Amino acid sequence: MIKKVLMVSAIVFSIIVLVLISAVASATSFTLNSWEVRDDDGYPSIYLNFDVTDDVELRLLDPEGLKIDYVYIDKYQHGIYLHMADFHEIPNPGTYQLLVLRYSYPEDEVIYSKTFSFGGANFSIKNIDLDWEYVDDHYETNYIFVDCQNSGDLPAYISKLTIRIGDFKKWIDELDEYLEPLWMPGDGVGYSWGYSFTKNSDPEKMLTVPDAGDYYVEVTIRDADGHIVSTLERTITVGGVEEPHNESNHNVTNDNDVTDTSVNEESKTPGFEITLALVAILTVGIISMKRKNAN
């Protein structure tokens, strides 16, 4: 009899404990105060600001429903980053889902969920500005500016800029440059923002062409994996810049002119002297004839 009482008491106690645990667990609450798309040292992320009353797991699912990041937090934490993609990787557009789970047996229980929908990053090259200068026997860039923007709602991470210029038959020159990678949503939208190179500060990052004329320019920007993020193609005109005055050539031309003039004057001198001699001879002859007639 006593054993039965003890067994019943144990069962009742276990039930009470489970009920209490369940009551405490069910009291766990999570409140999302705000969220924002940010960069976390190279990782595209959603930053969450929240209040929570107990230990929970925050889990982020990508647009395909796969777990892309998760973290365990306690009631003393109020902010956390959840990564949307790998390091310097542009996150995919679509709907991401946040799940907040508390420990429960036999499986964790979702106590909060929220979805975030994104159109994706939209990085583009708006324009390229090239300022040319005539140097010696060719043209070279004095200034290059590549104007870009990210008009999307997710970060864009880029890695390499390539500028090629050609004469419609072959490429003449090429510039490769590794870039500062991060473009947050809205960067460059409504204002000029991008990458510039000047001859004074970057003498090795210039383009050259042999002559004035029309040229074909291609600008390509790639991500860290080598995938093309944006391309700009344009026809430009090089020229219209007055070539520098060459003093040595100018002096040579003047010397030739003077030499030619002196040669012409010397060619006239012998004829003039012969004419004077003939006049003198005729004059002497006339005088002699007059004297004979007088005698």
Tab-separated table of C-alpha atoms in Angstrom:
chain	number	residue	atom	x	y	z
A	1	MET	CA	0.000	0.000	0.000
A	2	ILE	CA	2.780	2.367	0.936
A	3	LYS	CA	4.571	1.567	-2.337
A	4	LYS	CA	1.469	2.432	-4.314
A	5	VAL	CA	1.137	5.723	-2.478
A	6	LEU	CA	4.770	6.542	-3.164
A	7	MET	CA	4.407	5.669	-6.827
A	8	VAL	CA	1.304	7.814	-7.172
A	9	SER	CA	3.048	10.657	-5.373
A	10	ALA	CA	6.040	10.404	-7.702
A	11	ILE	CA	3.810	10.463	-10.747
A	12	VAL	CA	1.893	13.461	-9.449
A	13	PHE	CA	5.136	15.252	-8.626
A	14	SER	CA	6.497	14.584	-12.118
A	15	ILE	CA	3.326	15.910	-13.671
A	16	ILE	CA	3.496	19.035	-11.533
A	17	VAL	CA	7.132	19.593	-12.512
A	18	LEU	CA	6.332	19.173	-16.199
A	19	VAL	CA	3.416	21.561	-15.885
A	20	LEU	CA	5.611	24.119	-14.155
A	21	ILE	CA	8.347	23.740	-16.768
A	22	SER	CA	5.778	24.070	-19.513
A	23	ALA	CA	4.308	27.144	-17.852
A	24	VAL	CA	7.716	28.758	-17.528
A	25	ALA	CA	8.613	27.858	-21.104
A	26	SER	CA	5.351	29.135	-22.461
A	27	ALA	CA	6.054	32.406	-20.696
A	28	THR	CA	9.178	32.946	-22.863
A	29	SER	CA	8.550	35.941	-25.068
A	30	PHE	CA	10.465	37.607	-27.891
A	31	THR	CA	9.868	41.144	-29.140
A	32	LEU	CA	11.547	42.448	-32.296
A	33	ASN	CA	12.049	46.181	-31.840
A	34	SER	CA	13.761	46.965	-35.155
A	35	TRP	CA	15.836	45.459	-37.933
A	36	GLU	CA	18.217	46.785	-40.586
A	37	VAL	CA	20.339	45.499	-43.465
A	38	ARG	CA	24.004	46.015	-42.590
A	39	ASP	CA	27.524	44.847	-43.345
A	40	ASP	CA	29.164	42.780	-40.593
A	41	ASP	CA	32.896	42.967	-41.398
A	42	GLY	CA	32.355	41.774	-44.959
A	43	TYR	CA	29.250	39.652	-44.374
A	44	PRO	CA	25.875	40.909	-45.670
A	45	SER	CA	23.602	40.757	-42.650
A	46	ILE	CA	20.304	41.562	-41.019
A	47	TYR	CA	20.867	43.320	-37.723
A	48	LEU	CA	18.121	42.619	-35.147
A	49	ASN	CA	17.310	44.693	-32.071
A	50	PHE	CA	15.065	42.783	-29.659
A	51	ASP	CA	13.989	41.911	-26.120
A	52	VAL	CA	13.747	38.304	-24.938
A	53	THR	CA	12.885	36.780	-21.575
A	54	ASP	CA	14.845	33.525	-21.801
A	55	ASP	CA	17.478	31.617	-23.769
A	56	VAL	CA	16.423	31.078	-27.378
A	57	GLU	CA	17.823	30.280	-30.808
A	58	LEU	CA	17.581	32.783	-33.661
A	59	ARG	CA	17.576	31.066	-37.036
A	60	LEU	CA	17.597	32.639	-40.525
A	61	LEU	CA	16.320	30.767	-43.577
A	62	ASP	CA	17.289	31.814	-47.117
A	63	PRO	CA	14.785	32.206	-50.009
A	64	GLU	CA	15.040	28.461	-50.666
A	65	GLY	CA	14.082	27.650	-47.078
A	66	LEU	CA	17.567	26.495	-46.067
A	67	LYS	CA	19.154	27.464	-42.757
A	68	ILE	CA	21.810	30.006	-43.641
A	69	ASP	CA	22.738	31.268	-40.161
A	70	TYR	CA	21.789	30.787	-36.520
A	71	VAL	CA	22.864	31.920	-33.056
A	72	TYR	CA	21.939	31.135	-29.449
A	73	ILE	CA	21.215	34.107	-27.208
A	74	ASP	CA	20.205	34.737	-23.611
A	75	LYS	CA	17.855	37.223	-22.028
A	76	TYR	CA	20.663	39.735	-21.492
A	77	GLN	CA	21.306	40.240	-25.199
A	78	HIS	CA	19.446	42.818	-27.262
A	79	GLY	CA	21.213	42.920	-30.639
A	80	ILE	CA	22.650	40.388	-33.062
A	81	TYR	CA	23.769	39.972	-36.701
A	82	LEU	CA	22.425	37.146	-38.835
A	83	HIS	CA	24.438	36.630	-42.025
A	84	MET	CA	22.559	36.437	-45.319
A	85	ALA	CA	25.482	35.096	-47.402
A	86	ASP	CA	29.170	34.231	-47.207
A	87	PHE	CA	32.038	36.718	-46.961
A	88	HIS	CA	31.884	39.378	-49.727
A	89	GLU	CA	29.088	37.468	-51.443
A	90	ILE	CA	26.095	39.325	-52.861
A	91	PRO	CA	22.978	37.857	-51.178
A	92	ASN	CA	20.219	36.423	-53.325
A	93	PRO	CA	16.961	38.332	-53.742
A	94	GLY	CA	13.782	36.843	-52.338
A	95	THR	CA	12.112	36.225	-48.989
A	96	TYR	CA	14.161	35.385	-45.894
A	97	GLN	CA	12.525	34.038	-42.732
A	98	LEU	CA	13.486	34.608	-39.102
A	99	LEU	CA	12.569	31.876	-36.611
A	100	VAL	CA	12.879	32.226	-32.834
A	101	LEU	CA	12.915	28.832	-31.102
A	102	ARG	CA	12.873	27.879	-27.435
A	103	TYR	CA	14.062	24.550	-26.121
A	104	SER	CA	11.261	22.034	-25.788
A	105	TYR	CA	11.007	18.264	-25.710
A	106	PRO	CA	10.834	16.358	-27.997
A	107	GLU	CA	11.538	19.228	-30.437
A	108	ASP	CA	12.136	22.961	-30.196
A	109	GLU	CA	9.117	25.208	-30.407
A	110	VAL	CA	8.840	28.267	-32.643
A	111	ILE	CA	7.677	31.175	-30.509
A	112	TYR	CA	8.169	33.936	-33.115
A	113	SER	CA	8.625	34.239	-36.874
A	114	LYS	CA	8.992	37.050	-39.383
A	115	THR	CA	9.716	37.304	-43.115
A	116	PHE	CA	11.914	39.852	-44.917
A	117	SER	CA	11.486	40.333	-48.666
A	118	PHE	CA	14.189	41.883	-50.850
A	119	GLY	CA	14.472	42.748	-54.519
A	120	GLY	CA	18.245	42.278	-54.334
A	121	ALA	CA	21.324	44.379	-54.960
A	122	ASN	CA	21.261	46.446	-58.154
A	123	PHE	CA	24.811	47.618	-58.781
A	124	SER	CA	25.470	49.450	-62.048
A	125	ILE	CA	28.042	51.653	-63.784
A	126	LYS	CA	26.353	54.955	-64.608
A	127	ASN	CA	29.109	56.657	-66.580
A	128	ILE	CA	32.824	56.940	-67.260
A	129	ASP	CA	34.589	60.289	-67.576
A	130	LEU	CA	37.962	60.392	-69.351
A	131	ASP	CA	40.108	63.526	-69.577
A	132	TRP	CA	42.856	63.281	-72.228
A	133	GLU	CA	46.160	65.090	-72.639
A	134	TYR	CA	48.496	65.169	-75.651
A	135	VAL	CA	52.003	64.144	-74.572
A	136	ASP	CA	54.889	63.858	-77.058
A	137	ASP	CA	53.411	61.772	-79.889
A	138	HIS	CA	50.338	60.218	-78.222
A	139	TYR	CA	47.308	60.887	-76.034
A	140	GLU	CA	47.065	59.684	-72.441
A	141	THR	CA	44.441	60.049	-69.744
A	142	ASN	CA	44.983	62.780	-67.218
A	143	TYR	CA	41.915	61.765	-65.195
A	144	ILE	CA	39.543	58.768	-65.056
A	145	PHE	CA	36.287	58.633	-63.082
A	146	VAL	CA	33.925	55.642	-63.043
A	147	ASP	CA	30.526	56.663	-61.647
A	148	CYS	CA	28.582	53.802	-59.996
A	149	GLN	CA	25.517	53.181	-57.841
A	150	ASN	CA	23.628	50.505	-55.919
A	151	SER	CA	19.941	51.244	-56.357
A	152	GLY	CA	18.857	47.932	-54.812
A	153	ASP	CA	17.938	47.006	-51.238
A	154	LEU	CA	20.803	44.591	-50.464
A	155	PRO	CA	24.583	45.146	-50.260
A	156	ALA	CA	26.743	44.654	-53.346
A	157	TYR	CA	30.314	43.418	-53.001
A	158	ILE	CA	32.623	44.020	-55.943
A	159	SER	CA	36.269	43.229	-56.466
A	160	LYS	CA	37.820	44.185	-59.806
A	161	LEU	CA	37.506	46.996	-62.338
A	162	THR	CA	38.675	46.563	-65.935
A	163	ILE	CA	38.738	49.366	-68.530
A	164	ARG	CA	39.645	48.514	-72.119
A	165	ILE	CA	39.955	50.874	-75.066
A	166	GLY	CA	40.235	49.921	-78.729
A	167	ASP	CA	39.898	51.165	-82.281
A	168	PHE	CA	37.046	48.777	-83.250
A	169	LYS	CA	39.600	46.259	-84.587
A	170	LYS	CA	41.705	45.429	-81.542
A	171	TRP	CA	42.215	46.449	-77.938
A	172	ILE	CA	44.923	49.089	-77.576
A	173	ASP	CA	45.240	49.461	-73.813
A	174	GLU	CA	43.764	48.014	-70.610
A	175	LEU	CA	43.585	49.050	-66.955
A	176	ASP	CA	42.924	46.535	-64.143
A	177	GLU	CA	42.332	47.668	-60.584
A	178	TYR	CA	41.174	45.927	-57.402
A	179	LEU	CA	38.579	47.986	-55.559
A	180	GLU	CA	37.098	48.743	-52.176
A	181	PRO	CA	34.275	46.198	-52.291
A	182	LEU	CA	31.278	47.403	-50.266
A	183	TRP	CA	28.298	49.190	-51.819
A	184	MET	CA	25.377	49.529	-49.428
A	185	PRO	CA	21.819	50.121	-50.677
A	186	GLY	CA	21.442	53.696	-51.921
A	187	ASP	CA	25.162	54.368	-52.399
A	188	GLY	CA	25.645	56.591	-55.453
A	189	VAL	CA	21.915	57.050	-56.069
A	190	GLY	CA	21.198	60.686	-56.929
A	191	TYR	CA	24.827	61.778	-56.669
A	192	SER	CA	28.226	60.956	-58.156
A	193	TRP	CA	30.141	58.250	-56.355
A	194	GLY	CA	32.739	55.856	-57.660
A	195	TYR	CA	36.404	55.326	-58.450
A	196	SER	CA	38.828	57.972	-59.737
A	197	PHE	CA	42.413	57.837	-60.957
A	198	THR	CA	44.601	60.865	-61.678
A	199	LYS	CA	47.964	60.987	-63.372
A	200	ASN	CA	49.563	62.803	-60.453
A	201	SER	CA	48.505	60.279	-57.810
A	202	ASP	CA	48.288	57.123	-59.961
A	203	PRO	CA	50.764	57.500	-62.843
A	204	GLU	CA	50.602	53.774	-63.623
A	205	LYS	CA	46.796	53.747	-63.881
A	206	MET	CA	46.456	55.610	-67.150
A	207	LEU	CA	45.232	54.728	-70.633
A	208	THR	CA	47.033	55.715	-73.845
A	209	VAL	CA	46.064	55.874	-77.523
A	210	PRO	CA	48.332	56.787	-80.451
A	211	ASP	CA	46.138	59.298	-82.290
A	212	ALA	CA	43.076	61.477	-82.044
A	213	GLY	CA	39.826	59.910	-83.190
A	214	ASP	CA	36.895	57.739	-82.133
A	215	TYR	CA	37.512	54.799	-79.816
A	216	TYR	CA	35.472	52.020	-78.208
A	217	VAL	CA	35.566	51.811	-74.388
A	218	GLU	CA	34.403	48.856	-72.301
A	219	VAL	CA	34.149	49.043	-68.497
A	220	THR	CA	33.586	45.809	-66.539
A	221	ILE	CA	33.211	45.288	-62.785
A	222	ARG	CA	33.366	41.789	-61.280
A	223	ASP	CA	32.768	40.273	-57.851
A	224	ALA	CA	35.258	38.265	-55.791
A	225	ASP	CA	34.366	35.069	-57.689
A	226	GLY	CA	35.043	36.700	-61.057
A	227	HIS	CA	31.394	37.001	-62.054
A	228	ILE	CA	30.440	40.124	-64.012
A	229	VAL	CA	28.347	42.474	-61.874
A	230	SER	CA	28.023	45.366	-64.341
A	231	THR	CA	29.307	46.421	-67.776
A	232	LEU	CA	29.320	49.747	-69.610
A	233	GLU	CA	30.147	50.103	-73.322
A	234	ARG	CA	30.663	53.464	-74.972
A	235	THR	CA	32.156	55.211	-77.999
A	236	ILE	CA	34.314	58.220	-77.143
A	237	THR	CA	36.191	60.839	-79.149
A	238	VAL	CA	39.807	61.575	-78.298
A	239	GLY	CA	41.291	64.797	-79.626
A	240	GLY	CA	40.425	68.440	-79.961
A	241	VAL	CA	43.295	69.292	-77.649
A	242	GLU	CA	45.864	71.729	-79.065
A	243	GLU	CA	49.212	70.051	-79.403
A	244	PRO	CA	52.051	71.677	-77.433
A	245	HIS	CA	54.237	74.222	-79.277
A	246	ASN	CA	57.614	72.744	-80.237
A	247	GLU	CA	60.270	75.484	-80.086
A	248	SER	CA	62.975	73.382	-81.752
A	249	ASN	CA	60.808	72.660	-84.797
A	250	HIS	CA	59.799	76.308	-85.006
A	251	ASN	CA	63.422	77.449	-85.022
A	252	VAL	CA	64.396	74.992	-87.733
A	253	THR	CA	61.603	76.275	-89.954
A	254	ASN	CA	62.737	79.892	-89.555
A	255	ASP	CA	66.339	78.979	-90.289
A	256	ASN	CA	65.291	77.325	-93.534
A	257	ASP	CA	63.293	80.385	-94.544
A	258	VAL	CA	66.255	82.677	-93.955
A	259	THR	CA	68.553	80.365	-95.851
A	260	ASP	CA	66.214	80.247	-98.827
A	261	THR	CA	65.954	84.049	-98.900
A	262	SER	CA	69.723	84.570	-98.855
A	263	VAL	CA	70.194	82.076	-101.673
A	264	ASN	CA	67.721	83.988	-103.878
A	265	GLU	CA	69.424	87.318	-103.220
A	266	GLU	CA	72.831	85.881	-104.107
A	267	SER	CA	71.500	84.535	-107.428
A	268	LYS	CA	70.463	88.054	-108.423
A	269	THR	CA	73.858	89.712	-107.705
A	270	PRO	CA	75.938	88.432	-110.723
A	271	GLY	CA	73.379	89.687	-113.276
A	272	PHE	CA	73.384	93.130	-111.725
A	273	GLU	CA	77.208	93.369	-111.904
A	274	ILE	CA	77.264	92.311	-115.606
A	275	THR	CA	74.729	95.003	-116.461
A	276	LEU	CA	76.923	97.689	-114.857
A	277	ALA	CA	79.959	96.461	-116.797
A	278	LEU	CA	78.133	96.646	-120.142
A	279	VAL	CA	76.918	100.159	-119.403
A	280	ALA	CA	80.494	101.250	-118.609
A	281	ILE	CA	81.871	99.732	-121.849
A	282	LEU	CA	79.199	101.374	-123.985
A	283	THR	CA	79.822	104.713	-122.313
A	284	VAL	CA	83.577	104.522	-123.003
A	285	GLY	CA	82.925	103.559	-126.657
A	286	ILE	CA	80.584	106.492	-127.234
A	287	ILE	CA	83.092	108.955	-125.763
A	288	SER	CA	85.892	107.598	-127.993
A	289	MET	CA	83.781	107.969	-131.147
A	290	LYS	CA	82.947	111.573	-130.315
A	291	ARG	CA	86.648	112.402	-129.892
A	292	LYS	CA	87.520	110.894	-133.315
A	293	ASN	CA	84.798	112.860	-135.055
A	294	ALA	CA	86.010	116.033	-133.430
A	295	ASN	CA	89.517	115.536	-134.833
